[in-house]
Amino acid sequence: MEFTQTQKEYFMKEAIFEANRAKTMGEVPIGCVVVDKQGKIIGRGHNLREHSQDATMHAEMLAIQEANEMLKSWRLVDASLFVTLEPCPMCAGAIINSRIKNVYFGAHDPKAGVTGTLMNLVTDSRFNHQANVEAGILEQHCAQLLTSFFREIRKKRKKNRKKEIKD
Amino acid sequence: MEFTQTQKEYFMKEAIFEANRAKTMGEVPIGCVVVDKQGKIIGRGHNLREHSQDATMHAEMLAIQEANEMLKSWRLVDASLFVTLEPCPMCAGAIINSRIKNVYFGAHDPKAGVTGTLMNLVTDSRFNHQANVEAGILEQHCAQLLTSFFREIRKKRKKNRKKEIKD
């Protein structure tokens, strides 16, 4: 791994900034940045599934696509990806396909995380590329974003249900 | 599985048609269609990685995105996906994320296939959705497309090398 702890936290904060952009749109707050080896952010993305009604619009996919466009290359050799939540199979697959070198994630995902939790696709030597993985960068902050988002949703639903009963 | 063998082969031929569109552009010939339960094609895609220089532009991703757009929904419940080559982790993940019901593929992929060959992500009960998989629809035709494409590439390279030595 090439970045200092301070640098890793700096980039994760940029991913959190992206997650907050998703949150303000009512989307599940997940954010991502792709960084080149000089430490320049070359791709940013936040979850846009509901607004786009496109199942592939995860934060990582959008950040990888932007980085591909920036470099005019599908190969993101030497790049690092910072994401607030552990990647799902689709995003782990896109990391393999784009040859990203390092993956740093915040919160673990016990439901769909496949860079360490349910399995580890990006270190599986049967694929033609492997990435390094470091988990738990600003984990509490990243997890908190999600838990408070879902708590708010449950609260609103409860309120609406009570209102319906009264009406 | 809901389609007859004749119907499955009809849709795989449509996927092969897409693969041939990739081939004429010099792309690795892989094609895909997404079909609704009435048997209407709602999404088509062919590999565009080199032309787009975007690592995510696989046939399945483009077909899923088009189907999402067509239905104005990220949920492709009851849809079937036909693809000439076994899906990679990214595309298998997109199949899970879009809730596709049935996956039919042509040729097995010993290098990156994860709907039966290296593993089976789409039947893994730990994820929040599972799809049915049927392998080997027009397998020989689908495999032949790829082997002849790579044979042509090797032939061209050999010719160019010989030319370089002569010059």
GROMACS .gro file of C-alpha atoms in nm:
model
  334
    1MET     CA    1   0.000   0.000   0.000
    2GLU     CA    2   0.138   0.333  -0.104
    3PHE     CA    3  -0.047   0.600   0.092
    4THR     CA    4   0.010   0.719   0.448
    5GLN     CA    5  -0.275   0.687   0.699
    6THR     CA    6  -0.341   1.062   0.669
    7GLN     CA    7  -0.363   1.035   0.290
    8LYS     CA    8  -0.593   0.732   0.310
    9GLU     CA    9  -0.824   0.920   0.546
   10TYR     CA   10  -0.814   1.226   0.320
   11PHE     CA   11  -0.929   1.020   0.021
   12MET     CA   12  -1.192   0.836   0.228
   13LYS     CA   13  -1.328   1.175   0.334
   14GLU     CA   14  -1.362   1.258  -0.036
   15ALA     CA   15  -1.556   0.931  -0.078
   16ILE     CA   16  -1.771   1.031   0.221
   17PHE     CA   17  -1.833   1.369   0.056
   18GLU     CA   18  -1.964   1.175  -0.245
   19ALA     CA   19  -2.179   0.955  -0.016
   20ASN     CA   20  -2.334   1.270   0.129
   21ARG     CA   21  -2.420   1.390  -0.221
   22ALA     CA   22  -2.615   1.062  -0.267
   23LYS     CA   23  -2.784   1.117   0.072
   24THR     CA   24  -2.910   1.465  -0.017
   25MET     CA   25  -3.077   1.305  -0.321
   26GLY     CA   26  -3.246   1.043  -0.105
   27GLU     CA   27  -3.015   0.769  -0.233
   28VAL     CA   28  -2.841   0.517  -0.004
   29PRO     CA   29  -2.526   0.713   0.096
   30ILE     CA   30  -2.234   0.534  -0.068
   31GLY     CA   31  -1.948   0.725  -0.229
   32CYS     CA   32  -1.626   0.646  -0.409
   33VAL     CA   33  -1.314   0.808  -0.553
   34VAL     CA   34  -1.042   0.666  -0.779
   35VAL     CA   35  -0.694   0.808  -0.723
   36ASP     CA   36  -0.386   0.778  -0.945
   37LYS     CA   37  -0.046   0.693  -0.803
   38GLN     CA   38   0.049   1.061  -0.776
   39GLY     CA   39  -0.251   1.108  -0.545
   40LYS     CA   40  -0.473   1.289  -0.795
   41ILE     CA   41  -0.844   1.207  -0.790
   42ILE     CA   42  -0.927   1.088  -1.143
   43GLY     CA   43  -1.281   0.959  -1.084
   44ARG     CA   44  -1.568   1.028  -0.846
   45GLY     CA   45  -1.904   0.861  -0.803
   46HIS     CA   46  -2.200   0.824  -0.573
   47ASN     CA   47  -2.485   0.578  -0.571
   48LEU     CA   48  -2.755   0.683  -0.817
   49ARG     CA   49  -2.963   0.369  -0.847
   50GLU     CA   50  -3.302   0.516  -0.763
   51HIS     CA   51  -3.269   0.839  -0.959
   52SER     CA   52  -3.136   0.665  -1.267
   53GLN     CA   53  -3.346   0.347  -1.222
   54ASP     CA   54  -3.032   0.175  -1.353
   55ALA     CA   55  -2.914  -0.127  -1.150
   56THR     CA   56  -2.551  -0.067  -1.249
   57MET     CA   57  -2.523   0.290  -1.116
   58HIS     CA   58  -2.322   0.211  -0.802
   59ALA     CA   59  -2.066   0.462  -0.672
   60GLU     CA   60  -1.767   0.248  -0.774
   61MET     CA   61  -1.894   0.192  -1.129
   62LEU     CA   62  -1.939   0.564  -1.188
   63ALA     CA   63  -1.597   0.646  -1.040
   64ILE     CA   64  -1.427   0.379  -1.253
   65GLN     CA   65  -1.606   0.498  -1.567
   66GLU     CA   66  -1.500   0.858  -1.497
   67ALA     CA   67  -1.139   0.747  -1.441
   68ASN     CA   68  -1.144   0.548  -1.767
   69GLU     CA   69  -1.267   0.859  -1.945
   70MET     CA   70  -1.008   1.082  -1.776
   71LEU     CA   71  -0.717   0.853  -1.872
   72LYS     CA   72  -0.875   0.759  -2.208
   73SER     CA   73  -0.797   0.400  -2.111
   74TRP     CA   74  -0.988   0.108  -1.962
   75ARG     CA   75  -0.670   0.014  -1.776
   76LEU     CA   76  -0.640   0.180  -1.434
   77VAL     CA   77  -0.307   0.013  -1.351
   78ASP     CA   78  -0.150   0.170  -1.037
   79ALA     CA   79  -0.479   0.336  -0.939
   80SER     CA   80  -0.640   0.309  -0.595
   81LEU     CA   81  -1.012   0.301  -0.523
   82PHE     CA   82  -1.161   0.439  -0.201
   83VAL     CA   83  -1.521   0.348  -0.123
   84THR     CA   84  -1.732   0.400   0.189
   85LEU     CA   85  -1.892   0.052   0.176
   86GLU     CA   86  -1.733  -0.281   0.085
   87PRO     CA   87  -1.784  -0.356  -0.288
   88CYS     CA   88  -2.058  -0.593  -0.413
   89PRO     CA   89  -1.983  -0.860  -0.680
   90MET     CA   90  -2.053  -0.621  -0.970
   91CYS     CA   91  -1.817  -0.353  -0.838
   92ALA     CA   92  -1.550  -0.605  -0.733
   93GLY     CA   93  -1.571  -0.740  -1.089
   94ALA     CA   94  -1.528  -0.390  -1.233
   95ILE     CA   95  -1.220  -0.345  -1.010
   96ILE     CA   96  -1.072  -0.666  -1.156
   97ASN     CA   97  -1.168  -0.568  -1.511
   98SER     CA   98  -1.013  -0.221  -1.483
   99ARG     CA   99  -0.691  -0.356  -1.322
  100ILE     CA  100  -0.715  -0.129  -1.016
  101LYS     CA  101  -0.420  -0.193  -0.785
  102ASN     CA  102  -0.547  -0.103  -0.437
  103VAL     CA  103  -0.893  -0.110  -0.281
  104TYR     CA  104  -0.960   0.076   0.044
  105PHE     CA  105  -1.306   0.049   0.192
  106GLY     CA  106  -1.477   0.192   0.499
  107ALA     CA  107  -1.761  -0.021   0.636
  108HIS     CA  108  -1.789  -0.397   0.593
  109ASP     CA  109  -2.101  -0.524   0.414
  110PRO     CA  110  -2.223  -0.852   0.566
  111LYS     CA  111  -2.497  -0.882   0.299
  112ALA     CA  112  -2.305  -0.838  -0.026
  113GLY     CA  113  -1.940  -0.753   0.053
  114VAL     CA  114  -1.704  -0.960  -0.160
  115THR     CA  115  -1.366  -0.803  -0.091
  116GLY     CA  116  -1.323  -0.985   0.239
  117THR     CA  117  -1.657  -1.046   0.409
  118LEU     CA  118  -1.855  -1.312   0.216
  119MET     CA  119  -1.555  -1.395  -0.003
  120ASN     CA  120  -1.270  -1.210  -0.166
  121LEU     CA  121  -1.305  -1.186  -0.543
  122VAL     CA  122  -1.028  -0.931  -0.599
  123THR     CA  123  -0.755  -1.146  -0.441
  124ASP     CA  124  -0.872  -1.470  -0.611
  125SER     CA  125  -0.569  -1.589  -0.809
  126ARG     CA  126  -0.786  -1.763  -1.070
  127PHE     CA  127  -0.876  -1.428  -1.226
  128ASN     CA  128  -0.626  -1.247  -1.449
  129HIS     CA  129  -0.581  -0.959  -1.204
  130GLN     CA  130  -0.558  -0.921  -0.828
  131ALA     CA  131  -0.590  -0.608  -0.613
  132ASN     CA  132  -0.469  -0.533  -0.261
  133VAL     CA  133  -0.744  -0.468  -0.008
  134GLU     CA  134  -0.739  -0.261   0.309
  135ALA     CA  135  -1.061  -0.256   0.512
  136GLY     CA  136  -1.186  -0.022   0.781
  137ILE     CA  137  -1.063   0.324   0.672
  138LEU     CA  138  -1.283   0.565   0.877
  139GLU     CA  139  -1.509   0.263   0.925
  140GLN     CA  140  -1.723   0.411   1.203
  141HIS     CA  141  -1.795   0.728   1.006
  142CYS     CA  142  -1.881   0.531   0.690
  143ALA     CA  143  -2.105   0.285   0.879
  144GLN     CA  144  -2.275   0.567   1.073
  145LEU     CA  145  -2.376   0.735   0.746
  146LEU     CA  146  -2.567   0.422   0.645
  147THR     CA  147  -2.723   0.338   0.983
  148SER     CA  148  -2.852   0.693   1.034
  149PHE     CA  149  -2.990   0.700   0.677
  150PHE     CA  150  -3.187   0.379   0.732
  151ARG     CA  151  -3.297   0.491   1.082
  152GLU     CA  152  -3.442   0.808   0.927
  153ILE     CA  153  -3.627   0.604   0.664
  154ARG     CA  154  -3.778   0.375   0.928
  155LYS     CA  155  -3.881   0.677   1.137
  156LYS     CA  156  -4.055   0.840   0.838
  157ARG     CA  157  -4.236   0.514   0.754
  158LYS     CA  158  -4.358   0.476   1.113
  159LYS     CA  159  -4.481   0.837   1.115
  160ASN     CA  160  -4.666   0.788   0.786
  161ARG     CA  161  -4.826   0.466   0.914
  162LYS     CA  162  -4.946   0.644   1.231
  163LYS     CA  163  -5.081   0.927   1.015
  164GLU     CA  164  -5.266   0.677   0.795
  165ILE     CA  165  -5.428   0.516   1.100
  166LYS     CA  166  -5.539   0.859   1.233
  167ASP     CA  167  -5.676   0.964   0.893
  168MET     CA  168  -3.695  -2.215  -1.716
  169GLU     CA  169  -3.979  -2.080  -1.924
  170PHE     CA  170  -3.872  -2.095  -2.287
  171THR     CA  171  -3.876  -2.389  -2.529
  172GLN     CA  172  -3.546  -2.504  -2.682
  173THR     CA  173  -3.642  -2.335  -3.011
  174GLN     CA  174  -3.710  -2.007  -2.830
  175LYS     CA  175  -3.383  -2.029  -2.635
  176GLU     CA  176  -3.191  -2.084  -2.958
  177TYR     CA  177  -3.377  -1.796  -3.123
  178PHE     CA  178  -3.271  -1.557  -2.845
  179MET     CA  179  -2.916  -1.693  -2.842
  180LYS     CA  180  -2.899  -1.624  -3.216
  181GLU     CA  181  -2.996  -1.265  -3.137
  182ALA     CA  182  -2.708  -1.255  -2.886
  183ILE     CA  183  -2.479  -1.400  -3.156
  184PHE     CA  184  -2.599  -1.125  -3.392
  185GLU     CA  185  -2.484  -0.874  -3.127
  186ALA     CA  186  -2.151  -1.059  -3.091
  187ASN     CA  187  -2.098  -1.025  -3.466
  188ARG     CA  188  -2.158  -0.650  -3.440
  189ALA     CA  189  -1.870  -0.639  -3.188
  190LYS     CA  190  -1.654  -0.848  -3.424
  191THR     CA  191  -1.701  -0.612  -3.719
  192MET     CA  192  -1.568  -0.333  -3.494
  193GLY     CA  193  -1.261  -0.539  -3.402
  194GLU     CA  194  -1.394  -0.605  -3.052
  195VAL     CA  195  -1.391  -0.950  -2.889
  196PRO     CA  196  -1.719  -1.098  -3.020
  197ILE     CA  197  -1.951  -1.125  -2.720
  198GLY     CA  198  -2.319  -1.036  -2.741
  199CYS     CA  199  -2.620  -1.032  -2.513
  200VAL     CA  200  -2.996  -0.978  -2.512
  201VAL     CA  201  -3.238  -0.933  -2.222
  202VAL     CA  202  -3.587  -1.071  -2.279
  203ASP     CA  203  -3.907  -1.009  -2.080
  204LYS     CA  204  -4.139  -1.292  -1.981
  205GLN     CA  205  -4.358  -1.234  -2.286
  206GLY     CA  206  -4.053  -1.303  -2.503
  207LYS     CA  207  -3.989  -0.943  -2.608
  208ILE     CA  208  -3.627  -0.830  -2.635
  209ILE     CA  209  -3.598  -0.530  -2.401
  210GLY     CA  210  -3.219  -0.483  -2.404
  211ARG     CA  211  -2.931  -0.556  -2.642
  212GLY     CA  212  -2.558  -0.514  -2.601
  213HIS     CA  213  -2.224  -0.610  -2.745
  214ASN     CA  214  -1.875  -0.580  -2.606
  215LEU     CA  215  -1.740  -0.227  -2.661
  216ARG     CA  216  -1.441  -0.219  -2.427
  217GLU     CA  217  -1.177  -0.114  -2.678
  218HIS     CA  218  -1.382   0.144  -2.865
  219SER     CA  219  -1.511   0.305  -2.547
  220GLN     CA  220  -1.191   0.247  -2.345
  221ASP     CA  221  -1.434   0.182  -2.059
  222ALA     CA  222  -1.369  -0.134  -1.856
  223THR     CA  223  -1.739  -0.171  -1.772
  224MET     CA  224  -1.869  -0.184  -2.130
  225HIS     CA  225  -1.937  -0.558  -2.147
  226ALA     CA  226  -2.226  -0.693  -2.355
  227GLU     CA  227  -2.433  -0.788  -2.048
  228MET     CA  228  -2.391  -0.448  -1.879
  229LEU     CA  229  -2.511  -0.263  -2.187
  230ALA     CA  230  -2.807  -0.498  -2.235
  231ILE     CA  231  -2.908  -0.464  -1.869
  232GLN     CA  232  -2.877  -0.084  -1.883
  233GLU     CA  233  -3.092  -0.073  -2.197
  234ALA     CA  234  -3.355  -0.298  -2.034
  235ASN     CA  235  -3.355  -0.075  -1.722
  236GLU     CA  236  -3.412   0.225  -1.946
  237MET     CA  237  -3.684   0.049  -2.145
  238LEU     CA  238  -3.877  -0.053  -1.832
  239LYS     CA  239  -3.788   0.269  -1.645
  240SER     CA  240  -3.693   0.040  -1.355
  241TRP     CA  241  -3.371  -0.108  -1.216
  242ARG     CA  242  -3.569  -0.423  -1.134
  243LEU     CA  243  -3.573  -0.677  -1.416
  244VAL     CA  244  -3.782  -0.932  -1.224
  245ASP     CA  245  -3.901  -1.216  -1.455
  246ALA     CA  246  -3.650  -1.118  -1.724
  247SER     CA  247  -3.409  -1.361  -1.890
  248LEU     CA  248  -3.058  -1.282  -2.009
  249PHE     CA  249  -2.898  -1.460  -2.306
  250VAL     CA  250  -2.523  -1.414  -2.353
  251THR     CA  251  -2.278  -1.587  -2.586
  252LEU     CA  252  -2.003  -1.622  -2.320
  253GLU     CA  253  -2.039  -1.711  -1.951
  254PRO     CA  254  -2.060  -1.392  -1.740
  255CYS     CA  255  -1.757  -1.250  -1.553
  256PRO     CA  256  -1.789  -1.136  -1.187
  257MET     CA  257  -1.894  -0.781  -1.287
  258CYS     CA  258  -2.173  -0.902  -1.515
  259ALA     CA  259  -2.284  -1.176  -1.273
  260GLY     CA  260  -2.304  -0.903  -1.008
  261ALA     CA  261  -2.515  -0.685  -1.238
  262ILE     CA  262  -2.746  -0.983  -1.295
  263ILE     CA  263  -2.791  -1.016  -0.916
  264ASN     CA  264  -2.836  -0.640  -0.873
  265SER     CA  265  -3.099  -0.616  -1.144
  266ARG     CA  266  -3.290  -0.923  -1.014
  267ILE     CA  267  -3.279  -1.107  -1.348
  268LYS     CA  268  -3.458  -1.442  -1.317
  269ASN     CA  269  -3.290  -1.665  -1.577
  270VAL     CA  270  -2.940  -1.667  -1.727
  271TYR     CA  271  -2.872  -1.863  -2.045
  272PHE     CA  272  -2.516  -1.865  -2.173
  273GLY     CA  273  -2.342  -2.019  -2.474
  274ALA     CA  274  -1.972  -2.093  -2.421
  275HIS     CA  275  -1.812  -2.164  -2.085
  276ASP     CA  276  -1.533  -1.928  -1.979
  277PRO     CA  277  -1.258  -2.117  -1.793
  278LYS     CA  278  -1.073  -1.788  -1.722
  279ALA     CA  279  -1.344  -1.568  -1.570
  280GLY     CA  280  -1.678  -1.751  -1.583
  281VAL     CA  281  -1.862  -1.724  -1.252
  282THR     CA  282  -2.205  -1.867  -1.331
  283GLY     CA  283  -2.086  -2.226  -1.304
  284THR     CA  284  -1.724  -2.263  -1.412
  285LEU     CA  285  -1.495  -2.103  -1.149
  286MET     CA  286  -1.783  -2.057  -0.905
  287ASN     CA  287  -2.151  -1.967  -0.921
  288LEU     CA  288  -2.225  -1.620  -0.789
  289VAL     CA  289  -2.582  -1.598  -0.915
  290THR     CA  290  -2.699  -1.910  -0.728
  291ASP     CA  291  -2.514  -1.819  -0.403
  292SER     CA  292  -2.786  -1.804  -0.138
  293ARG     CA  293  -2.594  -1.548   0.069
  294PHE     CA  294  -2.686  -1.272  -0.177
  295ASN     CA  295  -3.034  -1.120  -0.174
  296HIS     CA  296  -3.124  -1.259  -0.516
  297GLN     CA  297  -3.060  -1.580  -0.705
  298ALA     CA  298  -3.099  -1.655  -1.075
  299ASN     CA  299  -3.147  -1.985  -1.260
  300VAL     CA  300  -2.864  -2.075  -1.497
  301GLU     CA  301  -2.868  -2.287  -1.811
  302ALA     CA  302  -2.534  -2.334  -1.987
  303GLY     CA  303  -2.444  -2.444  -2.336
  304ILE     CA  304  -2.716  -2.290  -2.558
  305LEU     CA  305  -2.562  -2.304  -2.910
  306GLU     CA  306  -2.232  -2.353  -2.729
  307GLN     CA  307  -2.029  -2.464  -3.030
  308HIS     CA  308  -2.140  -2.165  -3.239
  309CYS     CA  309  -2.067  -1.920  -2.953
  310ALA     CA  310  -1.725  -2.074  -2.879
  311GLN     CA  311  -1.635  -2.088  -3.250
  312LEU     CA  312  -1.696  -1.712  -3.281
  313LEU     CA  313  -1.430  -1.648  -3.015
  314THR     CA  314  -1.172  -1.906  -3.127
  315SER     CA  315  -1.186  -1.789  -3.491
  316PHE     CA  316  -1.157  -1.425  -3.377
  317PHE     CA  317  -0.843  -1.497  -3.174
  318ARG     CA  318  -0.700  -1.720  -3.451
  319GLU     CA  319  -0.737  -1.430  -3.696
  320ILE     CA  320  -0.560  -1.195  -3.453
  321ARG     CA  321  -0.268  -1.438  -3.411
  322LYS     CA  322  -0.245  -1.482  -3.790
  323LYS     CA  323  -0.233  -1.106  -3.846
  324ARG     CA  324   0.034  -1.065  -3.576
  325LYS     CA  325   0.247  -1.342  -3.730
  326LYS     CA  326   0.214  -1.181  -4.076
  327ASN     CA  327   0.314  -0.841  -3.938
  328ARG     CA  328   0.614  -0.992  -3.761
  329LYS     CA  329   0.731  -1.163  -4.081
  330LYS     CA  330   0.686  -0.835  -4.270
  331GLU     CA  331   0.893  -0.653  -4.008
  332ILE     CA  332   1.177  -0.908  -4.042
  333LYS     CA  333   1.171  -0.874  -4.425
  334ASP     CA  334   1.171  -0.493  -4.407
   0.00000   0.00000   0.00000
